[in-house]
Amino acid sequence: MRDHRPGENAPHAHPDVWTGRATNRVQWLLALIGAACMALGIELAVDSAWTSGIAPLVMAVVGCIAAGLLVLFGTLAFVHVALRVDEEHLEVRCGHIGLPRRRIPLSDVAGATYISHVTPRHWGGWGYRWRPEKGTAVVVRRGEGVVLDLWDGHTFTITVDDAEAAVQVIKARLGRTKPGAAAH
């Protein structure tokens, strides 16, 4: 996947496929904390010098490993988000394995808007978020993003670098798929 930087494309030239991404390096620190919890659980299981019985030991080991796995995989899923816009679809993929993933046909998009300041705080944290009054979002970091207005009345927000270019590409594609439709 290739990232497009500001000013990289000519002002009105839109590639067949536009790709972009956003990364959150803080998530790596959280992933390390998850790995440390797992290591603690394994250490407790291997070096079990507990004299108070097996039940507390099992609970501690299982608790540490479960918490570690939850934090590790929960954070790695949202280390970055990748946005891909082709002639017919917009696809959002999260993390290294691309899950969660959402594919939106451009025919479902009424408009696209650039937003200069998206914060995890406004959405209740990092990750794939839903709020009844705001819609759905994939937020991996604070900063610029794209807000899609869907024909069903919902919105979908994505944090991505060079969001302004993404909006331009989406609007250009919407102009082709919806002749005569006014772009937002």
PDB file of C-alpha atoms in Angstrom:
ATOM      1  CA  MET A   1       0.000   0.000   0.000  1.00  0.00           C
ATOM      2  CA  ARG A   2       1.276   3.433  -0.876  1.00  0.00           C
ATOM      3  CA  ASP A   3       0.666   6.513   1.246  1.00  0.00           C
ATOM      4  CA  HIS A   4      -0.035   9.790  -0.510  1.00  0.00           C
ATOM      5  CA  ARG A   5       1.541  12.867   1.017  1.00  0.00           C
ATOM      6  CA  PRO A   6       0.197  16.417   0.765  1.00  0.00           C
ATOM      7  CA  GLY A   7       1.006  17.918  -2.619  1.00  0.00           C
ATOM      8  CA  GLU A   8       2.109  14.590  -4.084  1.00  0.00           C
ATOM      9  CA  ASN A   9      -0.675  14.461  -6.687  1.00  0.00           C
ATOM     10  CA  ALA A  10      -1.409  17.179  -9.206  1.00  0.00           C
ATOM     11  CA  PRO A  11      -4.324  19.375  -8.018  1.00  0.00           C
ATOM     12  CA  HIS A  12      -7.009  17.721 -10.172  1.00  0.00           C
ATOM     13  CA  ALA A  13      -5.371  14.403 -10.996  1.00  0.00           C
ATOM     14  CA  HIS A  14      -6.890  11.531  -9.066  1.00  0.00           C
ATOM     15  CA  PRO A  15      -5.252   8.106  -9.150  1.00  0.00           C
ATOM     16  CA  ASP A  16      -7.289   5.018 -10.010  1.00  0.00           C
ATOM     17  CA  VAL A  17      -6.803   3.879  -6.423  1.00  0.00           C
ATOM     18  CA  TRP A  18      -6.109   6.333  -3.596  1.00  0.00           C
ATOM     19  CA  THR A  19      -4.647   4.921  -0.402  1.00  0.00           C
ATOM     20  CA  GLY A  20      -3.812   6.522   2.891  1.00  0.00           C
ATOM     21  CA  ARG A  21      -3.314   5.574   6.487  1.00  0.00           C
ATOM     22  CA  ALA A  22      -2.991   6.894   9.993  1.00  0.00           C
ATOM     23  CA  THR A  23      -0.829   5.401  12.720  1.00  0.00           C
ATOM     24  CA  ASN A  24      -0.815   5.659  16.497  1.00  0.00           C
ATOM     25  CA  ARG A  25       2.536   4.833  18.036  1.00  0.00           C
ATOM     26  CA  VAL A  26       1.111   5.025  21.577  1.00  0.00           C
ATOM     27  CA  GLN A  27      -0.746   1.798  20.831  1.00  0.00           C
ATOM     28  CA  TRP A  28       2.617  -0.003  20.651  1.00  0.00           C
ATOM     29  CA  LEU A  29       3.267   0.985  24.272  1.00  0.00           C
ATOM     30  CA  LEU A  30      -0.105  -0.438  25.280  1.00  0.00           C
ATOM     31  CA  ALA A  31       0.679  -3.625  23.347  1.00  0.00           C
ATOM     32  CA  LEU A  32       3.916  -3.947  25.334  1.00  0.00           C
ATOM     33  CA  ILE A  33       1.934  -3.636  28.566  1.00  0.00           C
ATOM     34  CA  GLY A  34      -0.337  -6.453  27.347  1.00  0.00           C
ATOM     35  CA  ALA A  35       2.704  -8.598  26.546  1.00  0.00           C
ATOM     36  CA  ALA A  36       4.099  -7.873  30.021  1.00  0.00           C
ATOM     37  CA  CYS A  37       0.832  -9.050  31.623  1.00  0.00           C
ATOM     38  CA  MET A  38       1.044 -12.276  29.634  1.00  0.00           C
ATOM     39  CA  ALA A  39       4.673 -12.743  30.649  1.00  0.00           C
ATOM     40  CA  LEU A  40       3.728 -12.231  34.294  1.00  0.00           C
ATOM     41  CA  GLY A  41       1.020 -14.883  34.002  1.00  0.00           C
ATOM     42  CA  ILE A  42       3.467 -17.326  32.440  1.00  0.00           C
ATOM     43  CA  GLU A  43       6.086 -16.547  35.086  1.00  0.00           C
ATOM     44  CA  LEU A  44       3.538 -17.195  37.838  1.00  0.00           C
ATOM     45  CA  ALA A  45       2.581 -20.514  36.241  1.00  0.00           C
ATOM     46  CA  VAL A  46       6.196 -21.661  35.873  1.00  0.00           C
ATOM     47  CA  ASP A  47       7.557 -20.422  39.193  1.00  0.00           C
ATOM     48  CA  SER A  48       4.597 -21.209  41.417  1.00  0.00           C
ATOM     49  CA  ALA A  49       5.936 -20.791  44.956  1.00  0.00           C
ATOM     50  CA  TRP A  50       2.465 -19.940  46.234  1.00  0.00           C
ATOM     51  CA  THR A  51       1.710 -21.543  49.561  1.00  0.00           C
ATOM     52  CA  SER A  52      -1.894 -20.406  49.824  1.00  0.00           C
ATOM     53  CA  GLY A  53      -3.276 -23.075  47.475  1.00  0.00           C
ATOM     54  CA  ILE A  54      -3.797 -23.808  43.840  1.00  0.00           C
ATOM     55  CA  ALA A  55      -7.035 -21.815  43.292  1.00  0.00           C
ATOM     56  CA  PRO A  56      -5.464 -18.370  43.859  1.00  0.00           C
ATOM     57  CA  LEU A  57      -2.525 -19.348  41.636  1.00  0.00           C
ATOM     58  CA  VAL A  58      -4.801 -20.501  38.795  1.00  0.00           C
ATOM     59  CA  MET A  59      -6.904 -17.337  39.094  1.00  0.00           C
ATOM     60  CA  ALA A  60      -3.796 -15.133  38.991  1.00  0.00           C
ATOM     61  CA  VAL A  61      -2.285 -16.982  36.012  1.00  0.00           C
ATOM     62  CA  VAL A  62      -5.518 -17.053  33.997  1.00  0.00           C
ATOM     63  CA  GLY A  63      -6.287 -13.428  34.897  1.00  0.00           C
ATOM     64  CA  CYS A  64      -2.858 -12.149  33.840  1.00  0.00           C
ATOM     65  CA  ILE A  65      -2.810 -14.113  30.594  1.00  0.00           C
ATOM     66  CA  ALA A  66      -6.410 -13.166  29.698  1.00  0.00           C
ATOM     67  CA  ALA A  67      -5.848  -9.480  30.469  1.00  0.00           C
ATOM     68  CA  GLY A  68      -2.579  -9.546  28.540  1.00  0.00           C
ATOM     69  CA  LEU A  69      -4.178 -11.141  25.470  1.00  0.00           C
ATOM     70  CA  LEU A  70      -7.092  -8.714  25.561  1.00  0.00           C
ATOM     71  CA  VAL A  71      -4.835  -5.656  25.800  1.00  0.00           C
ATOM     72  CA  LEU A  72      -2.267  -6.997  23.320  1.00  0.00           C
ATOM     73  CA  PHE A  73      -4.667  -7.938  20.543  1.00  0.00           C
ATOM     74  CA  GLY A  74      -7.098  -5.115  21.286  1.00  0.00           C
ATOM     75  CA  THR A  75      -4.387  -2.528  20.823  1.00  0.00           C
ATOM     76  CA  LEU A  76      -2.648  -4.169  17.863  1.00  0.00           C
ATOM     77  CA  ALA A  77      -5.956  -4.130  15.984  1.00  0.00           C
ATOM     78  CA  PHE A  78      -5.899  -0.327  16.107  1.00  0.00           C
ATOM     79  CA  VAL A  79      -2.221   0.570  15.687  1.00  0.00           C
ATOM     80  CA  HIS A  80      -3.128   1.930  12.271  1.00  0.00           C
ATOM     81  CA  VAL A  81      -6.021   2.345   9.884  1.00  0.00           C
ATOM     82  CA  ALA A  82      -5.743   2.079   6.118  1.00  0.00           C
ATOM     83  CA  LEU A  83      -8.159   3.767   3.739  1.00  0.00           C
ATOM     84  CA  ARG A  84      -8.478   2.680   0.110  1.00  0.00           C
ATOM     85  CA  VAL A  85     -10.687   4.460  -2.412  1.00  0.00           C
ATOM     86  CA  ASP A  86     -11.150   2.933  -5.856  1.00  0.00           C
ATOM     87  CA  GLU A  87     -13.661   3.639  -8.622  1.00  0.00           C
ATOM     88  CA  GLU A  88     -16.557   1.890  -6.866  1.00  0.00           C
ATOM     89  CA  HIS A  89     -15.780   1.415  -3.168  1.00  0.00           C
ATOM     90  CA  LEU A  90     -14.190   2.897  -0.107  1.00  0.00           C
ATOM     91  CA  GLU A  91     -12.522   0.340   2.163  1.00  0.00           C
ATOM     92  CA  VAL A  92     -11.304   0.835   5.720  1.00  0.00           C
ATOM     93  CA  ARG A  93      -9.002  -1.766   7.293  1.00  0.00           C
ATOM     94  CA  CYS A  94      -7.604  -1.712  10.809  1.00  0.00           C
ATOM     95  CA  GLY A  95      -4.408  -3.141  12.237  1.00  0.00           C
ATOM     96  CA  HIS A  96      -1.977  -5.616  10.747  1.00  0.00           C
ATOM     97  CA  ILE A  97      -4.498  -8.252   9.725  1.00  0.00           C
ATOM     98  CA  GLY A  98      -7.036  -5.782   8.370  1.00  0.00           C
ATOM     99  CA  LEU A  99      -9.779  -6.459  10.904  1.00  0.00           C
ATOM    100  CA  PRO A 100     -12.163  -4.954  11.598  1.00  0.00           C
ATOM    101  CA  ARG A 101     -12.844  -3.998   7.991  1.00  0.00           C
ATOM    102  CA  ARG A 102     -15.617  -2.009   6.381  1.00  0.00           C
ATOM    103  CA  ARG A 103     -16.288  -1.725   2.664  1.00  0.00           C
ATOM    104  CA  ILE A 104     -18.687   1.027   1.589  1.00  0.00           C
ATOM    105  CA  PRO A 105     -19.918   1.255  -2.019  1.00  0.00           C
ATOM    106  CA  LEU A 106     -19.545   4.825  -3.284  1.00  0.00           C
ATOM    107  CA  SER A 107     -23.175   4.584  -4.406  1.00  0.00           C
ATOM    108  CA  ASP A 108     -24.057   4.591  -0.663  1.00  0.00           C
ATOM    109  CA  VAL A 109     -22.133   7.841  -0.068  1.00  0.00           C
ATOM    110  CA  ALA A 110     -24.029  11.141  -0.341  1.00  0.00           C
ATOM    111  CA  GLY A 111     -21.011  13.342   0.408  1.00  0.00           C
ATOM    112  CA  ALA A 112     -17.605  13.630   2.062  1.00  0.00           C
ATOM    113  CA  THR A 113     -16.271  16.335   4.345  1.00  0.00           C
ATOM    114  CA  TYR A 114     -12.770  17.114   5.600  1.00  0.00           C
ATOM    115  CA  ILE A 115     -12.537  17.598   9.359  1.00  0.00           C
ATOM    116  CA  SER A 116      -9.347  19.057  10.780  1.00  0.00           C
ATOM    117  CA  HIS A 117      -9.669  17.808  14.346  1.00  0.00           C
ATOM    118  CA  VAL A 118     -10.979  14.354  15.303  1.00  0.00           C
ATOM    119  CA  THR A 119     -10.140  13.219  18.829  1.00  0.00           C
ATOM    120  CA  PRO A 120     -10.524   9.866  20.555  1.00  0.00           C
ATOM    121  CA  ARG A 121     -12.093  11.738  23.484  1.00  0.00           C
ATOM    122  CA  HIS A 122     -15.037  12.839  21.340  1.00  0.00           C
ATOM    123  CA  TRP A 123     -15.677   9.231  20.339  1.00  0.00           C
ATOM    124  CA  GLY A 124     -15.048   7.570  23.710  1.00  0.00           C
ATOM    125  CA  GLY A 125     -11.585   6.228  22.897  1.00  0.00           C
ATOM    126  CA  TRP A 126      -9.565   4.632  20.141  1.00  0.00           C
ATOM    127  CA  GLY A 127     -10.905   1.971  17.853  1.00  0.00           C
ATOM    128  CA  TYR A 128     -14.096   1.231  15.979  1.00  0.00           C
ATOM    129  CA  ARG A 129     -16.704   3.417  17.651  1.00  0.00           C
ATOM    130  CA  TRP A 130     -20.431   4.048  17.467  1.00  0.00           C
ATOM    131  CA  ARG A 131     -22.349   6.865  19.107  1.00  0.00           C
ATOM    132  CA  PRO A 132     -26.043   7.347  18.396  1.00  0.00           C
ATOM    133  CA  GLU A 133     -25.775  11.113  18.010  1.00  0.00           C
ATOM    134  CA  LYS A 134     -22.556  11.039  15.928  1.00  0.00           C
ATOM    135  CA  GLY A 135     -22.578   7.847  13.859  1.00  0.00           C
ATOM    136  CA  THR A 136     -19.731   5.380  13.411  1.00  0.00           C
ATOM    137  CA  ALA A 137     -15.992   6.058  13.384  1.00  0.00           C
ATOM    138  CA  VAL A 138     -12.598   4.429  13.148  1.00  0.00           C
ATOM    139  CA  VAL A 139     -10.322   6.553  15.321  1.00  0.00           C
ATOM    140  CA  VAL A 140      -6.678   5.567  15.763  1.00  0.00           C
ATOM    141  CA  ARG A 141      -5.242   8.966  16.637  1.00  0.00           C
ATOM    142  CA  ARG A 142      -6.060  12.619  17.133  1.00  0.00           C
ATOM    143  CA  GLY A 143      -5.968  14.784  14.007  1.00  0.00           C
ATOM    144  CA  GLU A 144      -7.527  15.181  10.587  1.00  0.00           C
ATOM    145  CA  GLY A 145     -10.151  12.880   9.186  1.00  0.00           C
ATOM    146  CA  VAL A 146     -12.867  12.214   6.638  1.00  0.00           C
ATOM    147  CA  VAL A 147     -16.576  12.294   7.445  1.00  0.00           C
ATOM    148  CA  LEU A 148     -18.766  10.388   5.018  1.00  0.00           C
ATOM    149  CA  ASP A 149     -22.446  11.263   4.824  1.00  0.00           C
ATOM    150  CA  LEU A 150     -24.307   8.142   3.790  1.00  0.00           C
ATOM    151  CA  TRP A 151     -27.607   8.104   1.922  1.00  0.00           C
ATOM    152  CA  ASP A 152     -29.250   6.223   4.825  1.00  0.00           C
ATOM    153  CA  GLY A 153     -28.697   9.271   7.081  1.00  0.00           C
ATOM    154  CA  HIS A 154     -25.733   7.850   8.997  1.00  0.00           C
ATOM    155  CA  THR A 155     -22.193   9.192   9.085  1.00  0.00           C
ATOM    156  CA  PHE A 156     -18.876   7.357   9.067  1.00  0.00           C
ATOM    157  CA  THR A 157     -15.691   9.090  10.260  1.00  0.00           C
ATOM    158  CA  ILE A 158     -12.148   7.879   9.592  1.00  0.00           C
ATOM    159  CA  THR A 159      -8.902   9.362  10.903  1.00  0.00           C
ATOM    160  CA  VAL A 160      -6.412   9.340   8.050  1.00  0.00           C
ATOM    161  CA  ASP A 161      -3.379  11.382   7.032  1.00  0.00           C
ATOM    162  CA  ASP A 162      -3.970  13.756   4.111  1.00  0.00           C
ATOM    163  CA  ALA A 163      -7.715  13.582   4.663  1.00  0.00           C
ATOM    164  CA  GLU A 164      -8.221  16.627   2.425  1.00  0.00           C
ATOM    165  CA  ALA A 165      -6.875  14.695  -0.566  1.00  0.00           C
ATOM    166  CA  ALA A 166      -9.076  11.728   0.321  1.00  0.00           C
ATOM    167  CA  VAL A 167     -12.145  13.980   0.361  1.00  0.00           C
ATOM    168  CA  GLN A 168     -11.206  15.444  -3.037  1.00  0.00           C
ATOM    169  CA  VAL A 169     -10.845  11.959  -4.530  1.00  0.00           C
ATOM    170  CA  ILE A 170     -14.129  10.784  -3.006  1.00  0.00           C
ATOM    171  CA  LYS A 171     -15.995  13.860  -4.244  1.00  0.00           C
ATOM    172  CA  ALA A 172     -14.541  13.397  -7.731  1.00  0.00           C
ATOM    173  CA  ARG A 173     -15.708   9.768  -7.719  1.00  0.00           C
ATOM    174  CA  LEU A 174     -19.155  10.769  -6.442  1.00  0.00           C
ATOM    175  CA  GLY A 175     -19.464  13.254  -9.302  1.00  0.00           C
ATOM    176  CA  ARG A 176     -18.890  10.388 -11.744  1.00  0.00           C
ATOM    177  CA  THR A 177     -21.204   7.889 -10.047  1.00  0.00           C
ATOM    178  CA  LYS A 178     -24.032  10.372  -9.484  1.00  0.00           C
ATOM    179  CA  PRO A 179     -24.300  12.591 -12.574  1.00  0.00           C
ATOM    180  CA  GLY A 180     -25.893  15.924 -11.723  1.00  0.00           C
ATOM    181  CA  ALA A 181     -25.772  15.292  -7.969  1.00  0.00           C
ATOM    182  CA  ALA A 182     -24.451  18.169  -5.915  1.00  0.00           C
ATOM    183  CA  ALA A 183     -21.364  17.352  -3.855  1.00  0.00           C
ATOM    184  CA  HIS A 184     -21.150  18.432  -0.234  1.00  0.00           C
TER     185      HIS A 184
END
